[in-house]
Amino acid sequence: MNNVGVARMHRLGEIDLKDLDAILRVNLHPTIQTVQALLPGMRERGWGRIVNISSLTVVGTPGRSAYAASKAAMNSLTRTWAMELAETGITVNTVAPGPVETELFRKNTPAGSEAERWFLSLIPMRRLGQPEEIAAAIAFLLSDAAGYITGQTLFVDGGGSIGKAEA
């Protein structure tokens, strides 16, 4: 399971290519290096599970161009690797969470704040995800029960990827 990410706010006219390169380097390079390191053992066993972590931002979030591009690249790598490994017993999938109530989220987004209201307005279920909910999706994709699932992005996002619900 690969989970790494750094995000910086950039609107289209403000994207600095050095920042973009740094975000891609942090968000993609470790995933590629980790999979390359573990792949020989998985091939030898004829079995393996690769689960990458993407983000709801891939459906479009203003001000997150560089971060969203890095996570969209993760989704593309997942599909490409799934095709390359389809006959090996190794599956490759992605989990794309929406906003999750972690310590870091709460540090940056206090309960009851305008920022929290904005996040919740994007989620039809009108609540934040819990770390355990994301972990359950990952655990499933790592299990034998998910042996016929490969190349997929599973959005665990309270419905955020299907559109904004009107109250």
mmCIF file with all atom_site columns, C-alpha atoms in Angstrom:
data_model
loop_
_atom_site.group_PDB
_atom_site.id
_atom_site.type_symbol
_atom_site.label_atom_id
_atom_site.label_alt_id
_atom_site.label_comp_id
_atom_site.label_asym_id
_atom_site.label_entity_id
_atom_site.label_seq_id
_atom_site.pdbx_PDB_ins_code
_atom_site.Cartn_x
_atom_site.Cartn_y
_atom_site.Cartn_z
_atom_site.occupancy
_atom_site.B_iso_or_equiv
_atom_site.pdbx_formal_charge
_atom_site.auth_seq_id
_atom_site.auth_comp_id
_atom_site.auth_asym_id
_atom_site.auth_atom_id
_atom_site.pdbx_PDB_model_num
ATOM 1   C CA . MET A 1 1   ? 0.000   0.000   0.000   1.00 0.00 ? 1   MET A CA 1
ATOM 2   C CA . ASN A 1 2   ? 1.382   3.373   -1.030  1.00 0.00 ? 2   ASN A CA 1
ATOM 3   C CA . ASN A 1 3   ? 0.252   6.556   0.671   1.00 0.00 ? 3   ASN A CA 1
ATOM 4   C CA . VAL A 1 4   ? 2.203   9.740   0.203   1.00 0.00 ? 4   VAL A CA 1
ATOM 5   C CA . GLY A 1 5   ? 1.107   13.226  -0.629  1.00 0.00 ? 5   GLY A CA 1
ATOM 6   C CA . VAL A 1 6   ? 1.981   16.854  -0.435  1.00 0.00 ? 6   VAL A CA 1
ATOM 7   C CA . ALA A 1 7   ? -0.414  19.535  -1.612  1.00 0.00 ? 7   ALA A CA 1
ATOM 8   C CA . ARG A 1 8   ? 0.040   23.206  -2.288  1.00 0.00 ? 8   ARG A CA 1
ATOM 9   C CA . MET A 1 9   ? -2.659  25.601  -3.355  1.00 0.00 ? 9   MET A CA 1
ATOM 10  C CA . HIS A 1 10  ? -2.158  26.930  -6.882  1.00 0.00 ? 10  HIS A CA 1
ATOM 11  C CA . ARG A 1 11  ? -4.630  28.451  -9.274  1.00 0.00 ? 11  ARG A CA 1
ATOM 12  C CA . LEU A 1 12  ? -3.880  28.010  -12.969 1.00 0.00 ? 12  LEU A CA 1
ATOM 13  C CA . GLY A 1 13  ? -2.096  31.334  -13.427 1.00 0.00 ? 13  GLY A CA 1
ATOM 14  C CA . GLU A 1 14  ? -0.018  30.797  -10.274 1.00 0.00 ? 14  GLU A CA 1
ATOM 15  C CA . ILE A 1 15  ? 1.467   27.342  -10.835 1.00 0.00 ? 15  ILE A CA 1
ATOM 16  C CA . ASP A 1 16  ? 5.233   27.425  -10.445 1.00 0.00 ? 16  ASP A CA 1
ATOM 17  C CA . LEU A 1 17  ? 6.856   24.595  -12.411 1.00 0.00 ? 17  LEU A CA 1
ATOM 18  C CA . LYS A 1 18  ? 9.384   24.053  -9.618  1.00 0.00 ? 18  LYS A CA 1
ATOM 19  C CA . ASP A 1 19  ? 6.487   23.466  -7.210  1.00 0.00 ? 19  ASP A CA 1
ATOM 20  C CA . LEU A 1 20  ? 4.834   21.146  -9.722  1.00 0.00 ? 20  LEU A CA 1
ATOM 21  C CA . ASP A 1 21  ? 8.059   19.152  -10.081 1.00 0.00 ? 21  ASP A CA 1
ATOM 22  C CA . ALA A 1 22  ? 8.410   18.939  -6.290  1.00 0.00 ? 22  ALA A CA 1
ATOM 23  C CA . ILE A 1 23  ? 4.826   17.738  -5.876  1.00 0.00 ? 23  ILE A CA 1
ATOM 24  C CA . LEU A 1 24  ? 5.250   15.102  -8.591  1.00 0.00 ? 24  LEU A CA 1
ATOM 25  C CA . ARG A 1 25  ? 8.561   14.004  -7.058  1.00 0.00 ? 25  ARG A CA 1
ATOM 26  C CA . VAL A 1 26  ? 6.987   13.536  -3.608  1.00 0.00 ? 26  VAL A CA 1
ATOM 27  C CA . ASN A 1 27  ? 3.632   12.126  -4.721  1.00 0.00 ? 27  ASN A CA 1
ATOM 28  C CA . LEU A 1 28  ? 4.803   9.735   -7.468  1.00 0.00 ? 28  LEU A CA 1
ATOM 29  C CA . HIS A 1 29  ? 8.465   8.792   -7.134  1.00 0.00 ? 29  HIS A CA 1
ATOM 30  C CA . PRO A 1 30  ? 8.191   6.898   -3.803  1.00 0.00 ? 30  PRO A CA 1
ATOM 31  C CA . THR A 1 31  ? 5.276   4.853   -5.148  1.00 0.00 ? 31  THR A CA 1
ATOM 32  C CA . ILE A 1 32  ? 7.220   3.828   -8.234  1.00 0.00 ? 32  ILE A CA 1
ATOM 33  C CA . GLN A 1 33  ? 10.332  3.022   -6.186  1.00 0.00 ? 33  GLN A CA 1
ATOM 34  C CA . THR A 1 34  ? 8.376   0.990   -3.620  1.00 0.00 ? 34  THR A CA 1
ATOM 35  C CA . VAL A 1 35  ? 6.590   -1.072  -6.256  1.00 0.00 ? 35  VAL A CA 1
ATOM 36  C CA . GLN A 1 36  ? 9.846   -1.657  -8.133  1.00 0.00 ? 36  GLN A CA 1
ATOM 37  C CA . ALA A 1 37  ? 11.477  -2.900  -4.912  1.00 0.00 ? 37  ALA A CA 1
ATOM 38  C CA . LEU A 1 38  ? 8.622   -5.282  -4.028  1.00 0.00 ? 38  LEU A CA 1
ATOM 39  C CA . LEU A 1 39  ? 7.717   -6.484  -7.514  1.00 0.00 ? 39  LEU A CA 1
ATOM 40  C CA . PRO A 1 40  ? 10.383  -9.228  -7.845  1.00 0.00 ? 40  PRO A CA 1
ATOM 41  C CA . GLY A 1 41  ? 9.101   -10.995 -4.710  1.00 0.00 ? 41  GLY A CA 1
ATOM 42  C CA . MET A 1 42  ? 5.484   -10.731 -5.842  1.00 0.00 ? 42  MET A CA 1
ATOM 43  C CA . ARG A 1 43  ? 6.381   -12.116 -9.273  1.00 0.00 ? 43  ARG A CA 1
ATOM 44  C CA . GLU A 1 44  ? 8.289   -14.979 -7.662  1.00 0.00 ? 44  GLU A CA 1
ATOM 45  C CA . ARG A 1 45  ? 5.257   -15.900 -5.521  1.00 0.00 ? 45  ARG A CA 1
ATOM 46  C CA . GLY A 1 46  ? 2.827   -15.391 -8.396  1.00 0.00 ? 46  GLY A CA 1
ATOM 47  C CA . TRP A 1 47  ? 0.681   -13.299 -6.078  1.00 0.00 ? 47  TRP A CA 1
ATOM 48  C CA . GLY A 1 48  ? 0.574   -9.740  -4.870  1.00 0.00 ? 48  GLY A CA 1
ATOM 49  C CA . ARG A 1 49  ? -1.589  -6.771  -4.091  1.00 0.00 ? 49  ARG A CA 1
ATOM 50  C CA . ILE A 1 50  ? -0.667  -3.182  -4.840  1.00 0.00 ? 50  ILE A CA 1
ATOM 51  C CA . VAL A 1 51  ? -2.965  -0.479  -3.500  1.00 0.00 ? 51  VAL A CA 1
ATOM 52  C CA . ASN A 1 52  ? -2.144  3.123   -4.287  1.00 0.00 ? 52  ASN A CA 1
ATOM 53  C CA . ILE A 1 53  ? -3.770  6.111   -2.628  1.00 0.00 ? 53  ILE A CA 1
ATOM 54  C CA . SER A 1 54  ? -5.151  8.862   -4.819  1.00 0.00 ? 54  SER A CA 1
ATOM 55  C CA . SER A 1 55  ? -7.684  11.557  -3.937  1.00 0.00 ? 55  SER A CA 1
ATOM 56  C CA . LEU A 1 56  ? -11.134 12.895  -4.642  1.00 0.00 ? 56  LEU A CA 1
ATOM 57  C CA . THR A 1 57  ? -9.373  15.964  -6.084  1.00 0.00 ? 57  THR A CA 1
ATOM 58  C CA . VAL A 1 58  ? -8.945  14.097  -9.386  1.00 0.00 ? 58  VAL A CA 1
ATOM 59  C CA . VAL A 1 59  ? -12.558 14.970  -10.236 1.00 0.00 ? 59  VAL A CA 1
ATOM 60  C CA . GLY A 1 60  ? -11.631 18.663  -10.125 1.00 0.00 ? 60  GLY A CA 1
ATOM 61  C CA . THR A 1 61  ? -10.962 20.951  -7.185  1.00 0.00 ? 61  THR A CA 1
ATOM 62  C CA . PRO A 1 62  ? -10.172 24.629  -7.777  1.00 0.00 ? 62  PRO A CA 1
ATOM 63  C CA . GLY A 1 63  ? -6.717  25.638  -6.612  1.00 0.00 ? 63  GLY A CA 1
ATOM 64  C CA . ARG A 1 64  ? -5.371  22.092  -6.550  1.00 0.00 ? 64  ARG A CA 1
ATOM 65  C CA . SER A 1 65  ? -4.075  21.700  -10.118 1.00 0.00 ? 65  SER A CA 1
ATOM 66  C CA . ALA A 1 66  ? -0.627  20.322  -9.277  1.00 0.00 ? 66  ALA A CA 1
ATOM 67  C CA . TYR A 1 67  ? -1.851  18.002  -6.513  1.00 0.00 ? 67  TYR A CA 1
ATOM 68  C CA . ALA A 1 68  ? -4.766  16.767  -8.622  1.00 0.00 ? 68  ALA A CA 1
ATOM 69  C CA . ALA A 1 69  ? -2.424  16.136  -11.557 1.00 0.00 ? 69  ALA A CA 1
ATOM 70  C CA . SER A 1 70  ? -0.142  14.033  -9.352  1.00 0.00 ? 70  SER A CA 1
ATOM 71  C CA . LYS A 1 71  ? -3.063  11.977  -8.056  1.00 0.00 ? 71  LYS A CA 1
ATOM 72  C CA . ALA A 1 72  ? -4.532  11.578  -11.564 1.00 0.00 ? 72  ALA A CA 1
ATOM 73  C CA . ALA A 1 73  ? -1.122  10.272  -12.608 1.00 0.00 ? 73  ALA A CA 1
ATOM 74  C CA . MET A 1 74  ? -1.415  7.751   -9.757  1.00 0.00 ? 74  MET A CA 1
ATOM 75  C CA . ASN A 1 75  ? -4.739  6.552   -11.173 1.00 0.00 ? 75  ASN A CA 1
ATOM 76  C CA . SER A 1 76  ? -3.138  6.207   -14.603 1.00 0.00 ? 76  SER A CA 1
ATOM 77  C CA . LEU A 1 77  ? -0.168  4.277   -13.211 1.00 0.00 ? 77  LEU A CA 1
ATOM 78  C CA . THR A 1 78  ? -2.615  1.948   -11.478 1.00 0.00 ? 78  THR A CA 1
ATOM 79  C CA . ARG A 1 79  ? -4.414  1.139   -14.727 1.00 0.00 ? 79  ARG A CA 1
ATOM 80  C CA . THR A 1 80  ? -1.171  0.750   -16.675 1.00 0.00 ? 80  THR A CA 1
ATOM 81  C CA . TRP A 1 81  ? 0.437   -1.499  -14.066 1.00 0.00 ? 81  TRP A CA 1
ATOM 82  C CA . ALA A 1 82  ? -2.748  -3.568  -13.808 1.00 0.00 ? 82  ALA A CA 1
ATOM 83  C CA . MET A 1 83  ? -2.537  -4.246  -17.549 1.00 0.00 ? 83  MET A CA 1
ATOM 84  C CA . GLU A 1 84  ? 1.169   -5.089  -17.335 1.00 0.00 ? 84  GLU A CA 1
ATOM 85  C CA . LEU A 1 85  ? 0.652   -7.466  -14.400 1.00 0.00 ? 85  LEU A CA 1
ATOM 86  C CA . ALA A 1 86  ? -2.769  -8.919  -15.271 1.00 0.00 ? 86  ALA A CA 1
ATOM 87  C CA . GLU A 1 87  ? -1.486  -12.444 -15.925 1.00 0.00 ? 87  GLU A CA 1
ATOM 88  C CA . THR A 1 88  ? 0.892   -12.611 -12.962 1.00 0.00 ? 88  THR A CA 1
ATOM 89  C CA . GLY A 1 89  ? -1.494  -12.960 -10.003 1.00 0.00 ? 89  GLY A CA 1
ATOM 90  C CA . ILE A 1 90  ? -0.708  -9.398  -8.941  1.00 0.00 ? 90  ILE A CA 1
ATOM 91  C CA . THR A 1 91  ? -3.548  -6.891  -8.752  1.00 0.00 ? 91  THR A CA 1
ATOM 92  C CA . VAL A 1 92  ? -3.162  -3.124  -8.760  1.00 0.00 ? 92  VAL A CA 1
ATOM 93  C CA . ASN A 1 93  ? -5.877  -0.782  -7.529  1.00 0.00 ? 93  ASN A CA 1
ATOM 94  C CA . THR A 1 94  ? -6.281  2.692   -6.090  1.00 0.00 ? 94  THR A CA 1
ATOM 95  C CA . VAL A 1 95  ? -8.324  4.042   -3.203  1.00 0.00 ? 95  VAL A CA 1
ATOM 96  C CA . ALA A 1 96  ? -9.329  7.691   -3.639  1.00 0.00 ? 96  ALA A CA 1
ATOM 97  C CA . PRO A 1 97  ? -10.545 9.153   -0.351  1.00 0.00 ? 97  PRO A CA 1
ATOM 98  C CA . GLY A 1 98  ? -12.526 12.307  0.092   1.00 0.00 ? 98  GLY A CA 1
ATOM 99  C CA . PRO A 1 99  ? -11.835 14.519  3.116   1.00 0.00 ? 99  PRO A CA 1
ATOM 100 C CA . VAL A 1 100 ? -10.927 12.356  6.104   1.00 0.00 ? 100 VAL A CA 1
ATOM 101 C CA . GLU A 1 101 ? -11.015 13.446  9.732   1.00 0.00 ? 101 GLU A CA 1
ATOM 102 C CA . THR A 1 102 ? -7.370  12.926  10.658  1.00 0.00 ? 102 THR A CA 1
ATOM 103 C CA . GLU A 1 103 ? -5.235  14.856  13.139  1.00 0.00 ? 103 GLU A CA 1
ATOM 104 C CA . LEU A 1 104 ? -3.664  16.775  10.246  1.00 0.00 ? 104 LEU A CA 1
ATOM 105 C CA . PHE A 1 105 ? -7.075  17.580  8.760   1.00 0.00 ? 105 PHE A CA 1
ATOM 106 C CA . ARG A 1 106 ? -8.291  18.900  12.119  1.00 0.00 ? 106 ARG A CA 1
ATOM 107 C CA . LYS A 1 107 ? -5.094  20.925  12.600  1.00 0.00 ? 107 LYS A CA 1
ATOM 108 C CA . ASN A 1 108 ? -5.771  22.694  9.297   1.00 0.00 ? 108 ASN A CA 1
ATOM 109 C CA . THR A 1 109 ? -9.584  22.597  9.425   1.00 0.00 ? 109 THR A CA 1
ATOM 110 C CA . PRO A 1 110 ? -11.088 23.179  12.870  1.00 0.00 ? 110 PRO A CA 1
ATOM 111 C CA . ALA A 1 111 ? -14.521 21.738  13.616  1.00 0.00 ? 111 ALA A CA 1
ATOM 112 C CA . GLY A 1 112 ? -17.257 24.248  12.819  1.00 0.00 ? 112 GLY A CA 1
ATOM 113 C CA . SER A 1 113 ? -14.959 26.414  10.683  1.00 0.00 ? 113 SER A CA 1
ATOM 114 C CA . GLU A 1 114 ? -15.824 27.917  7.319   1.00 0.00 ? 114 GLU A CA 1
ATOM 115 C CA . ALA A 1 115 ? -13.248 25.566  5.779   1.00 0.00 ? 115 ALA A CA 1
ATOM 116 C CA . GLU A 1 116 ? -15.035 22.544  7.257   1.00 0.00 ? 116 GLU A CA 1
ATOM 117 C CA . ARG A 1 117 ? -18.382 23.804  5.952   1.00 0.00 ? 117 ARG A CA 1
ATOM 118 C CA . TRP A 1 118 ? -16.824 24.137  2.489   1.00 0.00 ? 118 TRP A CA 1
ATOM 119 C CA . PHE A 1 119 ? -15.510 20.551  2.569   1.00 0.00 ? 119 PHE A CA 1
ATOM 120 C CA . LEU A 1 120 ? -18.854 19.221  3.793   1.00 0.00 ? 120 LEU A CA 1
ATOM 121 C CA . SER A 1 121 ? -20.682 21.103  1.038   1.00 0.00 ? 121 SER A CA 1
ATOM 122 C CA . LEU A 1 122 ? -18.821 18.948  -1.490  1.00 0.00 ? 122 LEU A CA 1
ATOM 123 C CA . ILE A 1 123 ? -19.884 15.656  0.112   1.00 0.00 ? 123 ILE A CA 1
ATOM 124 C CA . PRO A 1 124 ? -23.458 14.403  -0.417  1.00 0.00 ? 124 PRO A CA 1
ATOM 125 C CA . MET A 1 125 ? -23.316 12.453  2.871   1.00 0.00 ? 125 MET A CA 1
ATOM 126 C CA . ARG A 1 126 ? -22.460 15.749  4.624   1.00 0.00 ? 126 ARG A CA 1
ATOM 127 C CA . ARG A 1 127 ? -19.823 14.229  6.876   1.00 0.00 ? 127 ARG A CA 1
ATOM 128 C CA . LEU A 1 128 ? -16.104 13.582  6.880   1.00 0.00 ? 128 LEU A CA 1
ATOM 129 C CA . GLY A 1 129 ? -14.696 10.141  6.294   1.00 0.00 ? 129 GLY A CA 1
ATOM 130 C CA . GLN A 1 130 ? -13.067 8.310   9.172   1.00 0.00 ? 130 GLN A CA 1
ATOM 131 C CA . PRO A 1 131 ? -9.616  6.711   8.867   1.00 0.00 ? 131 PRO A CA 1
ATOM 132 C CA . GLU A 1 132 ? -11.128 3.309   9.673   1.00 0.00 ? 132 GLU A CA 1
ATOM 133 C CA . GLU A 1 133 ? -13.424 3.581   6.644   1.00 0.00 ? 133 GLU A CA 1
ATOM 134 C CA . ILE A 1 134 ? -10.494 4.176   4.319   1.00 0.00 ? 134 ILE A CA 1
ATOM 135 C CA . ALA A 1 135 ? -8.538  1.366   5.983   1.00 0.00 ? 135 ALA A CA 1
ATOM 136 C CA . ALA A 1 136 ? -11.443 -1.053  5.446   1.00 0.00 ? 136 ALA A CA 1
ATOM 137 C CA . ALA A 1 137 ? -11.470 -0.353  1.702   1.00 0.00 ? 137 ALA A CA 1
ATOM 138 C CA . ILE A 1 138 ? -7.708  -0.850  1.528   1.00 0.00 ? 138 ILE A CA 1
ATOM 139 C CA . ALA A 1 139 ? -7.900  -4.076  3.558   1.00 0.00 ? 139 ALA A CA 1
ATOM 140 C CA . PHE A 1 140 ? -10.505 -5.439  1.149   1.00 0.00 ? 140 PHE A CA 1
ATOM 141 C CA . LEU A 1 141 ? -8.371  -4.655  -1.908  1.00 0.00 ? 141 LEU A CA 1
ATOM 142 C CA . LEU A 1 142 ? -5.379  -6.310  -0.216  1.00 0.00 ? 142 LEU A CA 1
ATOM 143 C CA . SER A 1 143 ? -7.368  -9.487  0.482   1.00 0.00 ? 143 SER A CA 1
ATOM 144 C CA . ASP A 1 144 ? -7.869  -12.676 -1.512  1.00 0.00 ? 144 ASP A CA 1
ATOM 145 C CA . ALA A 1 145 ? -11.532 -11.676 -1.869  1.00 0.00 ? 145 ALA A CA 1
ATOM 146 C CA . ALA A 1 146 ? -10.436 -8.894  -4.251  1.00 0.00 ? 146 ALA A CA 1
ATOM 147 C CA . GLY A 1 147 ? -8.514  -11.241 -6.539  1.00 0.00 ? 147 GLY A CA 1
ATOM 148 C CA . TYR A 1 148 ? -10.679 -10.447 -9.584  1.00 0.00 ? 148 TYR A CA 1
ATOM 149 C CA . ILE A 1 149 ? -10.456 -6.673  -9.157  1.00 0.00 ? 149 ILE A CA 1
ATOM 150 C CA . THR A 1 150 ? -7.588  -4.879  -10.865 1.00 0.00 ? 150 THR A CA 1
ATOM 151 C CA . GLY A 1 151 ? -6.982  -1.507  -12.464 1.00 0.00 ? 151 GLY A CA 1
ATOM 152 C CA . GLN A 1 152 ? -9.780  0.157   -10.531 1.00 0.00 ? 152 GLN A CA 1
ATOM 153 C CA . THR A 1 153 ? -10.071 3.364   -8.546  1.00 0.00 ? 153 THR A CA 1
ATOM 154 C CA . LEU A 1 154 ? -12.380 2.974   -5.560  1.00 0.00 ? 154 LEU A CA 1
ATOM 155 C CA . PHE A 1 155 ? -13.667 6.340   -4.376  1.00 0.00 ? 155 PHE A CA 1
ATOM 156 C CA . VAL A 1 156 ? -14.272 6.266   -0.618  1.00 0.00 ? 156 VAL A CA 1
ATOM 157 C CA . ASP A 1 157 ? -15.652 9.756   -0.422  1.00 0.00 ? 157 ASP A CA 1
ATOM 158 C CA . GLY A 1 158 ? -19.193 9.976   0.930   1.00 0.00 ? 158 GLY A CA 1
ATOM 159 C CA . GLY A 1 159 ? -20.439 10.396  -2.624  1.00 0.00 ? 159 GLY A CA 1
ATOM 160 C CA . GLY A 1 160 ? -18.173 13.333  -3.450  1.00 0.00 ? 160 GLY A CA 1
ATOM 161 C CA . SER A 1 161 ? -17.141 11.819  -6.783  1.00 0.00 ? 161 SER A CA 1
ATOM 162 C CA . ILE A 1 162 ? -20.732 11.580  -8.029  1.00 0.00 ? 162 ILE A CA 1
ATOM 163 C CA . GLY A 1 163 ? -21.510 15.254  -7.656  1.00 0.00 ? 163 GLY A CA 1
ATOM 164 C CA . LYS A 1 164 ? -22.649 17.852  -5.222  1.00 0.00 ? 164 LYS A CA 1
ATOM 165 C CA . ALA A 1 165 ? -25.957 17.059  -3.544  1.00 0.00 ? 165 ALA A CA 1
ATOM 166 C CA . GLU A 1 166 ? -28.476 19.829  -3.225  1.00 0.00 ? 166 GLU A CA 1
ATOM 167 C CA . ALA A 1 167 ? -30.136 20.107  0.164   1.00 0.00 ? 167 ALA A CA 1
#
